[in-house]
Short mmCIF file of C-alpha atoms in Angstrom, two decimals:
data_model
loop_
_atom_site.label_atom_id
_atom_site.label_comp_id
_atom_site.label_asym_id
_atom_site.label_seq_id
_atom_site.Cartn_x
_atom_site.Cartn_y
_atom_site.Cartn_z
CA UNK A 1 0.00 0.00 0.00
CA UNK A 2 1.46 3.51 -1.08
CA UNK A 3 2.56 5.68 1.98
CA UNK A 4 3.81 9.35 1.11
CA UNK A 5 4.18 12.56 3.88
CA UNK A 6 2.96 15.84 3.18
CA UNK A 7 3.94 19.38 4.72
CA UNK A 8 1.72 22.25 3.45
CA UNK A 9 0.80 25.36 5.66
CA UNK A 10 2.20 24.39 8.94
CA UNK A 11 -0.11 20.73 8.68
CA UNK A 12 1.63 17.90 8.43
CA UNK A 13 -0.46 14.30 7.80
CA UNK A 14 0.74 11.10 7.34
CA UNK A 15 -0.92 8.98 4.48
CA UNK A 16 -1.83 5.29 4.26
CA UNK A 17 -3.31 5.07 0.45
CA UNK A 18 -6.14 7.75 1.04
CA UNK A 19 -6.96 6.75 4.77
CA UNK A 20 -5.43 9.66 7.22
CA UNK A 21 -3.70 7.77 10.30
CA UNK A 22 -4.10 9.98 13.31
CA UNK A 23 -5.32 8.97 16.68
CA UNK A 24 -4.90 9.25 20.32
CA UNK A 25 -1.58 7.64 20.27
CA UNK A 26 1.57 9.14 22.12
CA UNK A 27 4.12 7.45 19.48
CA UNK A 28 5.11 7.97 15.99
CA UNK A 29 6.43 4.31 15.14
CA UNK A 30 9.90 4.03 13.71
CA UNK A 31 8.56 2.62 10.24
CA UNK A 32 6.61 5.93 9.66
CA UNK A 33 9.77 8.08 10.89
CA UNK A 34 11.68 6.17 8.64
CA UNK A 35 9.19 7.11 5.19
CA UNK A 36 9.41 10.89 6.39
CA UNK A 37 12.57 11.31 6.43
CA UNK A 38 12.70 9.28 3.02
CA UNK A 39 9.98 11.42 1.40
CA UNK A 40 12.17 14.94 3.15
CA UNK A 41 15.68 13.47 1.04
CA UNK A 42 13.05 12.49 -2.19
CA UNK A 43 12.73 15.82 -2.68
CA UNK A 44 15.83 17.53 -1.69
CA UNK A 45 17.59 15.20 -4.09
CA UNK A 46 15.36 16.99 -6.98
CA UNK A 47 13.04 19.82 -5.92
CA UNK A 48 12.31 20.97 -9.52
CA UNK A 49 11.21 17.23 -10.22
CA UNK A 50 10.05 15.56 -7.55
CA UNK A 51 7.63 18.48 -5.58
CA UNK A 52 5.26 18.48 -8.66
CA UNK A 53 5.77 14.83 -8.35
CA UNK A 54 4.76 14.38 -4.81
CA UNK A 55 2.05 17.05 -5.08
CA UNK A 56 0.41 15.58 -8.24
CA UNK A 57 0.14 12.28 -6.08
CA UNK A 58 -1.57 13.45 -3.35
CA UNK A 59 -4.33 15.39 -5.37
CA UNK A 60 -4.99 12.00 -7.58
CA UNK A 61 -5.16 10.00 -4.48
CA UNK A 62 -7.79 12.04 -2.79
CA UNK A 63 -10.48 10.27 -4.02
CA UNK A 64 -12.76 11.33 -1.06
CA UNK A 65 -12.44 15.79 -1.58
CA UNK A 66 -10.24 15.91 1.82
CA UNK A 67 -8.76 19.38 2.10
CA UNK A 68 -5.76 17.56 1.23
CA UNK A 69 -5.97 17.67 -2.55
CA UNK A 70 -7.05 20.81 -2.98
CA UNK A 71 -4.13 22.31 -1.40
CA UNK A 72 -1.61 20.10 -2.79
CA UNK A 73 -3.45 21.74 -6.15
CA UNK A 74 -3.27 24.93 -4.94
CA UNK A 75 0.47 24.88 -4.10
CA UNK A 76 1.33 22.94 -7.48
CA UNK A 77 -0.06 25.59 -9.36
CA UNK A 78 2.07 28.07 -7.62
CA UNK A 79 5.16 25.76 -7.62
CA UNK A 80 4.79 25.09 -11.26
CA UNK A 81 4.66 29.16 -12.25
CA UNK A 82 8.35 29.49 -12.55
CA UNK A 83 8.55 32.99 -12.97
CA UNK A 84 6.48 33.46 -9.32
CA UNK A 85 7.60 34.87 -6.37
CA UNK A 86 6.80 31.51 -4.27
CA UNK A 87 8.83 29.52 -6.85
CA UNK A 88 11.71 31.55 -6.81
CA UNK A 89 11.80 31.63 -2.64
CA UNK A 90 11.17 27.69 -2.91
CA UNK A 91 14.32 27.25 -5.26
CA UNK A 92 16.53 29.72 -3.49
CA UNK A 93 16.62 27.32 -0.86
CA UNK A 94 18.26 25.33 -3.23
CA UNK A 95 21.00 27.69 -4.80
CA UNK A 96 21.31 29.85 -1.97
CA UNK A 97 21.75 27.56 1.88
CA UNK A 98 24.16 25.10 2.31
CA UNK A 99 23.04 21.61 1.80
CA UNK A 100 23.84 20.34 5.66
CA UNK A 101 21.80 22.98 6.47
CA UNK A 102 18.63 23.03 4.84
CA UNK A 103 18.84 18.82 5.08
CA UNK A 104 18.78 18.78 8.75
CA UNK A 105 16.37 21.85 9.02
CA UNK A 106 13.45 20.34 6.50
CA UNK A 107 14.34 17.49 8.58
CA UNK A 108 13.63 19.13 11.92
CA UNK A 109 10.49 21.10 10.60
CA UNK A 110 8.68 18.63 8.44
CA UNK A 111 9.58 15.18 10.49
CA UNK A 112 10.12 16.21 13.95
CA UNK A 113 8.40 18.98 15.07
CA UNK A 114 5.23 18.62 12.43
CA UNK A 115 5.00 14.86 12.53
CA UNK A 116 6.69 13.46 15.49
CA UNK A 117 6.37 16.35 17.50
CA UNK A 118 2.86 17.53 16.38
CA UNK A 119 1.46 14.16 17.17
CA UNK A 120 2.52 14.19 20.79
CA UNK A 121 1.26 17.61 21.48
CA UNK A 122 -1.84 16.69 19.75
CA UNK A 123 -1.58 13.58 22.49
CA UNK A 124 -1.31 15.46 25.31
CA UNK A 125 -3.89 18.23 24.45
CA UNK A 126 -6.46 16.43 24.46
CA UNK A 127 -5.76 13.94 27.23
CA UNK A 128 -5.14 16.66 29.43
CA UNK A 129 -7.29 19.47 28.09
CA UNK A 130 -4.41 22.26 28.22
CA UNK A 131 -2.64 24.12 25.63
CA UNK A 132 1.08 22.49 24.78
CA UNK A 133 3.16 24.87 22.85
CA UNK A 134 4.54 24.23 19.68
CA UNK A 135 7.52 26.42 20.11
CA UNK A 136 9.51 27.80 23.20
CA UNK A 137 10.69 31.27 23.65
CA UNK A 138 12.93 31.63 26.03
CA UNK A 139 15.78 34.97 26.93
CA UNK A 140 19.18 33.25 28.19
CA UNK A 141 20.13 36.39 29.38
CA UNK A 142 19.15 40.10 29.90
CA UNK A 143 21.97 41.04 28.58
CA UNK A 144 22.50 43.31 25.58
CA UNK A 145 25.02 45.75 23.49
CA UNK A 146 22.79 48.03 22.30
CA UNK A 147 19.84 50.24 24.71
CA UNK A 148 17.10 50.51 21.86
CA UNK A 149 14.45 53.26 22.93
CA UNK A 150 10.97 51.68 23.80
CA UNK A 151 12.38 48.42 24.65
CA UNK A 152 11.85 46.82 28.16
CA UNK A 153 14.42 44.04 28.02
CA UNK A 154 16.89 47.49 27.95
CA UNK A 155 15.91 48.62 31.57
CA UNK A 156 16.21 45.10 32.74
CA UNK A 157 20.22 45.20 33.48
CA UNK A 158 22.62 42.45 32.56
CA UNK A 159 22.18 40.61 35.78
CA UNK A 160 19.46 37.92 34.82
CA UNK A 161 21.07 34.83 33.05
CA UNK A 162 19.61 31.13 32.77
CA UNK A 163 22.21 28.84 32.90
CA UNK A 164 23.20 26.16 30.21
CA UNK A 165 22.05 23.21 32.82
CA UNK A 166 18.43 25.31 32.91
CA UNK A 167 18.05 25.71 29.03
CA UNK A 168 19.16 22.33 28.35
CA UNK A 169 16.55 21.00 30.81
CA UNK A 170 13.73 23.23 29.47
CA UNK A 171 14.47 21.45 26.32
CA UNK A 172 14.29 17.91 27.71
CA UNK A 173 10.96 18.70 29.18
CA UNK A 174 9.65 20.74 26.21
CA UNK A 175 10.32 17.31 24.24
CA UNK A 176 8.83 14.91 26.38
CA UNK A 177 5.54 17.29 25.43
CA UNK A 178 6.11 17.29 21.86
CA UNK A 179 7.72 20.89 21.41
CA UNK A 180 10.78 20.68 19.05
CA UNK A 181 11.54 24.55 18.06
CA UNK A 182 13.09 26.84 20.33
CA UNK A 183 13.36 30.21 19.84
CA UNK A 184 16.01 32.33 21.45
CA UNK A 185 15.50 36.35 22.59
CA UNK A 186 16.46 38.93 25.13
CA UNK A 187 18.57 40.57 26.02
CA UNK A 188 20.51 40.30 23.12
CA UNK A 189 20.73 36.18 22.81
CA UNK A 190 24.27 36.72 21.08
CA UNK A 191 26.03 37.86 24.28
CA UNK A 192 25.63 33.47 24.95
CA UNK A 193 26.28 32.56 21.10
CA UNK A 194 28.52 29.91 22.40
CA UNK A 195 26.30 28.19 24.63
CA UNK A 196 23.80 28.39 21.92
CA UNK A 197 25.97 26.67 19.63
CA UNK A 198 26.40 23.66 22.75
CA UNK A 199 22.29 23.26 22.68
CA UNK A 200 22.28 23.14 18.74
CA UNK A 201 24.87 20.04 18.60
CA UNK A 202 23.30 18.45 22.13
CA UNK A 203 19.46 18.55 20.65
CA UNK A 204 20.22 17.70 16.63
CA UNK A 205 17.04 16.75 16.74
CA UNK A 206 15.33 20.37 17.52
CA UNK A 207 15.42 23.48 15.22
CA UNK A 208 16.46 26.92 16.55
CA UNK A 209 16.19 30.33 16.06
CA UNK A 210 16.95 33.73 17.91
CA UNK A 211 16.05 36.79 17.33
CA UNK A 212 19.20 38.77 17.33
CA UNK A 213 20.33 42.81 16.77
CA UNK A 214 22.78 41.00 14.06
CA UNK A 215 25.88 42.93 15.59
CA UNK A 216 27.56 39.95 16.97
CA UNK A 217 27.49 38.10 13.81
CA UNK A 218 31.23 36.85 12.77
CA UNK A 219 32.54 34.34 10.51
CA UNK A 220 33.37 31.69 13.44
CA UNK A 221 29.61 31.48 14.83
CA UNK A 222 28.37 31.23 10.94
CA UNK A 223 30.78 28.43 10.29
CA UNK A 224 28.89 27.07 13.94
CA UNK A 225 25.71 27.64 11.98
CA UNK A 226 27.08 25.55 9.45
CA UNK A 227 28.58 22.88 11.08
CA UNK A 228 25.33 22.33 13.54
CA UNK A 229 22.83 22.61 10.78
CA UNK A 230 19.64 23.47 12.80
CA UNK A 231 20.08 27.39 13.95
CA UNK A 232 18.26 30.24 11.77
CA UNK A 233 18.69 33.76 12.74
CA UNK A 234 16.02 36.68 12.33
CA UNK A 235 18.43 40.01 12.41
CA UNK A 236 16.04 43.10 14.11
CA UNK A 237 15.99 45.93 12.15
CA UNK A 238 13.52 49.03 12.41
CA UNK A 239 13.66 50.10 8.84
CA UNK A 240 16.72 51.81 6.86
CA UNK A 241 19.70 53.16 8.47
CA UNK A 242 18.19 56.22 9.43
CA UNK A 243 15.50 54.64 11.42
CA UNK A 244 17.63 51.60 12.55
CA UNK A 245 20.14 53.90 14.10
CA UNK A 246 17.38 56.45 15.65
CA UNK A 247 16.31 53.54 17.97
CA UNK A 248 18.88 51.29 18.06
CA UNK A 249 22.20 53.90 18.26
CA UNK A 250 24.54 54.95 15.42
CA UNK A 251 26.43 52.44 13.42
CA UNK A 252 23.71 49.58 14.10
CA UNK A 253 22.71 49.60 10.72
CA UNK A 254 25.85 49.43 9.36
CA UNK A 255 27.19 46.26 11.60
CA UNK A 256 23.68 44.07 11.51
CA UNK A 257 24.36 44.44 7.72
CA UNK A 258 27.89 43.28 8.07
CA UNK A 259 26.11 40.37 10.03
CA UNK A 260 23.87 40.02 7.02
CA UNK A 261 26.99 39.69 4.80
CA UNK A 262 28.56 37.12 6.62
CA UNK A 263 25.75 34.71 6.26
CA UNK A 264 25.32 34.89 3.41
CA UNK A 265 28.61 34.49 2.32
CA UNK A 266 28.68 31.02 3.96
CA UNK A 267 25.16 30.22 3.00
CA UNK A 268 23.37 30.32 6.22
CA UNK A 269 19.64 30.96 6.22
CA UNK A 270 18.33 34.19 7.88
CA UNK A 271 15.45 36.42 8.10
CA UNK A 272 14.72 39.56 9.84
CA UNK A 273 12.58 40.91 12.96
CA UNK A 274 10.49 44.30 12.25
CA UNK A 275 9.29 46.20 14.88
CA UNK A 276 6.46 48.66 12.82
CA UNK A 277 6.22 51.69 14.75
CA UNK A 278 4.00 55.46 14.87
CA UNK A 279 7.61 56.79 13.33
CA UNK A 280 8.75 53.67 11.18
CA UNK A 281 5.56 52.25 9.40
CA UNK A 282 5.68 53.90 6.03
CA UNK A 283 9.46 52.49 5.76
CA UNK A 284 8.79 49.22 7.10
CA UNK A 285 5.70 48.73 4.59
CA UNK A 286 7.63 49.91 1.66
CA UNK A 287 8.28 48.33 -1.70
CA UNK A 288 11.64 49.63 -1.53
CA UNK A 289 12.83 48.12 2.04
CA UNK A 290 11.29 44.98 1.16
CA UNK A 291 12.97 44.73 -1.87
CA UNK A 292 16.26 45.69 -0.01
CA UNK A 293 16.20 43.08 2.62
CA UNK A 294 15.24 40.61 -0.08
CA UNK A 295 18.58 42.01 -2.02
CA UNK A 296 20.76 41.33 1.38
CA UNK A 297 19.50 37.45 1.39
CA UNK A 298 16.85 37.50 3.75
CA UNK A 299 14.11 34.57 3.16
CA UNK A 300 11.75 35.36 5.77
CA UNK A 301 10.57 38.76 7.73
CA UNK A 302 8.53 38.60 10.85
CA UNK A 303 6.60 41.95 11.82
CA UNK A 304 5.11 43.01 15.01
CA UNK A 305 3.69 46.35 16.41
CA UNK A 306 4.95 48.30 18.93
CA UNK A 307 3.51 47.83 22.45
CA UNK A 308 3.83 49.71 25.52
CA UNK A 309 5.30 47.13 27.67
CA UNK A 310 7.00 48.42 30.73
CA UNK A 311 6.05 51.81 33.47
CA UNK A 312 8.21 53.84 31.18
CA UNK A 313 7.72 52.36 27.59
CA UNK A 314 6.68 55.19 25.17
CA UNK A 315 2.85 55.29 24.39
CA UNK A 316 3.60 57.11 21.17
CA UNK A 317 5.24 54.89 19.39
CA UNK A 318 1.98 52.76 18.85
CA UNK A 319 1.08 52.74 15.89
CA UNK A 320 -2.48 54.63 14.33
CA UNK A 321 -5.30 52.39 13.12
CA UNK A 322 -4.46 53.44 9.12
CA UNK A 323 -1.17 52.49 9.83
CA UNK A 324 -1.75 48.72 11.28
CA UNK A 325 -4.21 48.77 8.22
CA UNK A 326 -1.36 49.80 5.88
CA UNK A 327 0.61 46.97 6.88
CA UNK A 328 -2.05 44.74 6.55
CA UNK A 329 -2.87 45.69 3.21
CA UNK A 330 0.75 45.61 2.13
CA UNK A 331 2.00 42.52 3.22
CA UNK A 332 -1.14 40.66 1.56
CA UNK A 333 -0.09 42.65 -1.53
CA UNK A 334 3.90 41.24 -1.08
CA UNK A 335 2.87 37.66 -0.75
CA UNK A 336 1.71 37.56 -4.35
CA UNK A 337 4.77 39.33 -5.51
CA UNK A 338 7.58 38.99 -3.64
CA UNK A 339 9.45 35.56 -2.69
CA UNK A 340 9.55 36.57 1.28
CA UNK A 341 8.00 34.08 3.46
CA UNK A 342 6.63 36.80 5.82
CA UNK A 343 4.17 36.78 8.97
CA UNK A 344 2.51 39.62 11.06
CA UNK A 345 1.84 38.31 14.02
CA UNK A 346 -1.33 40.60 15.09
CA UNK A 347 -2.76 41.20 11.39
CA UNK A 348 -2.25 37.08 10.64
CA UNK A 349 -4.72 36.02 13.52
CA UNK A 350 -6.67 34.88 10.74
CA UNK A 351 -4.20 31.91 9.91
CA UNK A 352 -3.61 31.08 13.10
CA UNK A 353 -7.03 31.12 14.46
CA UNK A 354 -6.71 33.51 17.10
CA UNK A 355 -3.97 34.43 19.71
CA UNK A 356 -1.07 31.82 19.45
CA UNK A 357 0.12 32.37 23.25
CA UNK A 358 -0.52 31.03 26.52
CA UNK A 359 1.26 27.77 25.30
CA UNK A 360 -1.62 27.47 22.32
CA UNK A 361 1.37 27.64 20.23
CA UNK A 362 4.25 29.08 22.27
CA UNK A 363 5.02 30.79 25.64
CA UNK A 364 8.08 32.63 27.00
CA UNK A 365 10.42 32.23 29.58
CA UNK A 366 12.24 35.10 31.28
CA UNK A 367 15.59 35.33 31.94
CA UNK A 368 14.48 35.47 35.33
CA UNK A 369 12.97 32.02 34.85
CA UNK A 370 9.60 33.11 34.75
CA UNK A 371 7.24 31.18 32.63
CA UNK A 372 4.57 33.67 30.74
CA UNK A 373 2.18 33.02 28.20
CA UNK A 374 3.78 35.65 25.94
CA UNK A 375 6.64 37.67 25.25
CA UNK A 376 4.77 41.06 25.10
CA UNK A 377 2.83 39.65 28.75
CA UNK A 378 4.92 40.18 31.66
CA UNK A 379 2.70 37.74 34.24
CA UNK A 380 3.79 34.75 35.84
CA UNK A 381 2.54 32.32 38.51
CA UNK A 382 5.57 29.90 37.95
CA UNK A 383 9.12 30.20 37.46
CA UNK A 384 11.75 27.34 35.96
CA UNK A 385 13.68 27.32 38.49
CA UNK A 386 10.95 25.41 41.03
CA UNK A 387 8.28 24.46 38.43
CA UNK A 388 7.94 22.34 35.17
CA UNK A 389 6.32 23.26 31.89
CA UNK A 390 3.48 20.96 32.63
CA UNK A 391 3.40 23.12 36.01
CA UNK A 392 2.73 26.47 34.14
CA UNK A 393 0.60 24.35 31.53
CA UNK A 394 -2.02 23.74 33.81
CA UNK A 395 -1.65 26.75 36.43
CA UNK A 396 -4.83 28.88 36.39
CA UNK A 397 -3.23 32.03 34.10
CA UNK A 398 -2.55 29.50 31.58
CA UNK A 399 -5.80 27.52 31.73
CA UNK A 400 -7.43 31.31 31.46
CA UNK A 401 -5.77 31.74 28.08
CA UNK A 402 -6.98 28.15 27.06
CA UNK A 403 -10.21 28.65 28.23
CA UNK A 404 -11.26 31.87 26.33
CA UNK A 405 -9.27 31.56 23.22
CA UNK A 406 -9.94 32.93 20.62
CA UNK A 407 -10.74 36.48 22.40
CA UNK A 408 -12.60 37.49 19.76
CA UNK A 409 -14.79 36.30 16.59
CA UNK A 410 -12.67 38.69 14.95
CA UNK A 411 -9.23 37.23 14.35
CA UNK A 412 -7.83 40.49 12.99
CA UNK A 413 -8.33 41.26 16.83
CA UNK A 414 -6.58 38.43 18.04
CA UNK A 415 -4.53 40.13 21.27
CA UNK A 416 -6.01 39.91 24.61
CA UNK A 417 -3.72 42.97 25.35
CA UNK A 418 -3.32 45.63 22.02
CA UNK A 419 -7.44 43.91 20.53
CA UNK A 420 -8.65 42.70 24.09
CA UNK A 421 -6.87 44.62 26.63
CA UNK A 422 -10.27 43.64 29.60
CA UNK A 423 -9.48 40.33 28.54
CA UNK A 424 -5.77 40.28 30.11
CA UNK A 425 -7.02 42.57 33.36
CA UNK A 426 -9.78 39.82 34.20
CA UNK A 427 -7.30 37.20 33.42
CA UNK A 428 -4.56 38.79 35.47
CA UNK A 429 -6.93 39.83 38.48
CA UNK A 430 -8.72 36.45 38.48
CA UNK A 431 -5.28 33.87 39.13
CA UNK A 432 -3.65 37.31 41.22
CA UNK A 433 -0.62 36.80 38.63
CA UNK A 434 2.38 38.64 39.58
CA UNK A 435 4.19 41.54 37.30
CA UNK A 436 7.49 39.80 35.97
CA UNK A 437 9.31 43.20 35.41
CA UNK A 438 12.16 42.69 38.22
CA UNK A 439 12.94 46.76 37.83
CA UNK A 440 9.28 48.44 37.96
CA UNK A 441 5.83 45.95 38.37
CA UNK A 442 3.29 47.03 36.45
CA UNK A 443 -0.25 46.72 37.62
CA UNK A 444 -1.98 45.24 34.91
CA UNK A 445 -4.62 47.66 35.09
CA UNK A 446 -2.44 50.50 34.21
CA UNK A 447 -0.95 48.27 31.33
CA UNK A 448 -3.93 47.73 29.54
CA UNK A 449 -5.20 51.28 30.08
CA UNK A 450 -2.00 52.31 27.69
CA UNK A 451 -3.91 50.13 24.63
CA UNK A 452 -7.62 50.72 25.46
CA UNK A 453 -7.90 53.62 23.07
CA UNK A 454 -6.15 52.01 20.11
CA UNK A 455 -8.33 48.48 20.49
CA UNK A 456 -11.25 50.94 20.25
CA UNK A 457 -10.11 52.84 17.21
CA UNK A 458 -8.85 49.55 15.38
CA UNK A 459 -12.64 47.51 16.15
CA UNK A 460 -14.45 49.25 13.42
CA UNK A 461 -11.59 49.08 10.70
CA UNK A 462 -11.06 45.15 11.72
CA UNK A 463 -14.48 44.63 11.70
CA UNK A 464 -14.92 45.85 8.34
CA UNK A 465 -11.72 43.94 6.93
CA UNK A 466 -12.73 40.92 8.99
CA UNK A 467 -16.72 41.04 7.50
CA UNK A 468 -15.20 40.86 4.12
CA UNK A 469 -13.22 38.15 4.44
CA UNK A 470 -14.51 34.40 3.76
CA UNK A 471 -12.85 32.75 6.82
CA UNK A 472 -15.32 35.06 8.73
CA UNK A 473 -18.35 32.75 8.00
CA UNK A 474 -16.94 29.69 10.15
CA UNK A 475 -16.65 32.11 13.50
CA UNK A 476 -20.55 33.41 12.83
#
């Protein structure tokens, strides 16, 4: 009986003829390990070959109209335009990453964390009835080279650290659940680039990623990159140099492109962080910077609004509702143009169904050690250092977020902080969750009172956009 695997849009199923095998089963077997990984070096033998190939399959084989077939269709048609955007980013990965590289990464992605991985936090979701994570955030250190304005991680000091014992156990426990992509932040992760570089070669079978300033970028941790084979950086940059440099100090610009350069030159895979602010939006959104980081090798860009986070974070730098609209408008408009994988991660709620945090499909971990639902969501009942995941999994912030997501019919208001911001005060007041920010605790009150005036503004424009699009008729 034919078996093939399939990886399109962050789904991954495994296929027995046209009968989906998926139950309530902790365990991948070997045998079906063994065909991923097959099917994963089928097509990185011959991409421009054997991914029509493989696609073609699947849509003849479903017989029965699973949603299977039509998006195999769907992506075969874009695959096979070869003058597309989504072609060209598809065979870049090809011409332009080393081969160890994107080998063990498609490896990482596709078999362990979708397939291996995905099945056991599909196990343990529904046994348990919690939210398991599919990726780990987590700061190694507070630590940074740079003091960029409206950042809180900048008035934290360089005194927090996690050790290499703590991070390597957070990863042994995050894989017991299923989680297999760790994500590293700050603090600037860098300052620990060589502990990083341990946890990459000790967990081979885990991808990794950090989002980085790009100033600490030098040949010897590329060649690292290149030699472990499973760690992507996203360089942060606010725009051109002019911007860059206004937040981030003078000469950033010029020495996160250096960084750029180097990886490049050896053939690592990168993408950028963009922080789209009241004073950097129209540069952020542009043709011309998109182009430009496409120029300097980037393959994916992940965007995110300002937020005041922090008693003396600056309120003005959220952005307007026409500008969060702009953004949305213009990275819809890239996608069908441009070959940049890229994600917004407030104006995508759509695709994601909702908020992805409180361990739906990541949480964050301090440098402190404090476990909390989100990056941007400074609350914490448990800390690594005394409690497990599973701990914080099932503590009664966490269980709020599982409870009431989504937060609203309206994905394009997916936040319960920036789109929701009564949702986090009941949430916080109801499990008496403590303010993580070791400096200055913020009452959560006063937080959300710093985004209740731009929820407001954005409901009407978001329920317009949101009314008019066709994945609103399944929340009605």
């Amino acid at each position: 009986m034919t078996k093939i695997v399939y990886f399109a849009g962050g789904h991954f199923l495994l296929y027995f003829g046209r009968k989906k095998v998926f139950g309530m089963t902790k365990h991948i077997s070997p045998f079906k390990k063994m065909l991923a990984r097959k099917a994963v070096k089928y097509i990185d033998k011959d991409p421009e070959t054997n991914i029509p190939k493989i696609l073609e399959w699947l849509e003849k084989t479903d017989k029965n109209g699973h949603k299977v077939g039509s998006e195999a269709r769907q992506i075969q048609e874009v695959f096979m335009d070869k003058g597309g955007n989504w072609h060209k980013l598809i065979m870049s990965l090809w011409s332009d990453v080393d081969d160890h590289i994107r080998v063990k990464l498609f490896e990482n992605f596709v078999v362990n964390t979708s397939l291996i991985g995905g099945h056991t936090l599909d196990y343990y979701r529904q046994k348990l009835d919690i939210n398991v994570p599919w990726a780990i955030l987590m700061d190694p250190t507070s630590a940074c080279n740079l003091h960029c304005i409206g950042c809180w991680a900048a008035e934290y000091g360089h005194k927090q650290n996690l050790t290499l014992e703590e991070l390597d156990d957070i990863i042994n426990q995050g894989k017991k659940l299923g989680t297999h992509f760790y994500i590293f932040s700050g603090g600037e992760p860098m300052v620990r680039k060589n502990d990083i570089i341990k946890l990459c070669e000790k967990h081979q079978d885990c991808a990794f990623l950090a989002f980085t300033n790009g100033t600490l970028i030098d040949d010897k941790f590329a060649e690292d990159c290149v030699r472990v084979g499973n760690f992507v950086p996203a360089i942060s940059v606010e725009g051109f140099e002019e911007a860059t440099d206004s937040r981030r100090g003078e000469g950033t610009y010029k020495r996160l492109t250096k960084g750029m350069e180097i990886l490049k030159k050896h053939k690592v895979p990168f993408g950028v962080s963009c922080c789209y602010t009241s004073a950097n939006t129209a540069d952020i959104g542009s043709e011309a910077f998109i182009d430009d980081i496409i120029a300097k090798g980037a393959k994916f860009a992940w965007f995110f609004t300002y937020i005041p986070v922090g008693k003396d974070a600056v309120s003005d730098l959220m952005v307007s509702p026409k500008q969060r609209k702009f953004m949305y408008d213009k990275l819809r408009e890239y996608r069908k143009t441009k070959p940049l994988f890229t994600l917004d991660f407030w104006n995508d709620g759509e695709y994601a169904g909702g908020c992805i945090a409180g361990g739906r499909r990541y949480l964050h971990i301090n440098a402190n050690g404090d476990i909390e639902p989100c990056a941007f969501i400074h609350y914490a009942e448990k800390n690594i250092h005394k409690d497990t995941l599973m701990d914080a999994l099932r503590s009664p912030l966490f269980m709020q977020y599982h409870k009431r997501q989504p937060f609203n019919k309206n994905m394009l208001r997916p936040c319960p902080l920036l789109d929701n911001p009564e949702q986090l005060e009941q949430m916080v007041t109801i499990t008496k969750a403590l303010s993580t920010d070791m400096q200055k605790p913020e009452n959560v009150c006063d937080l959300c009172a710093k985004t209740k005036a731009a929820a407001k503004k954005w409901t009407p424009i978001a329920d317009k956009l949101w009314e008019a699009n066709p994945k609103s008729r399944q929340t009605r």
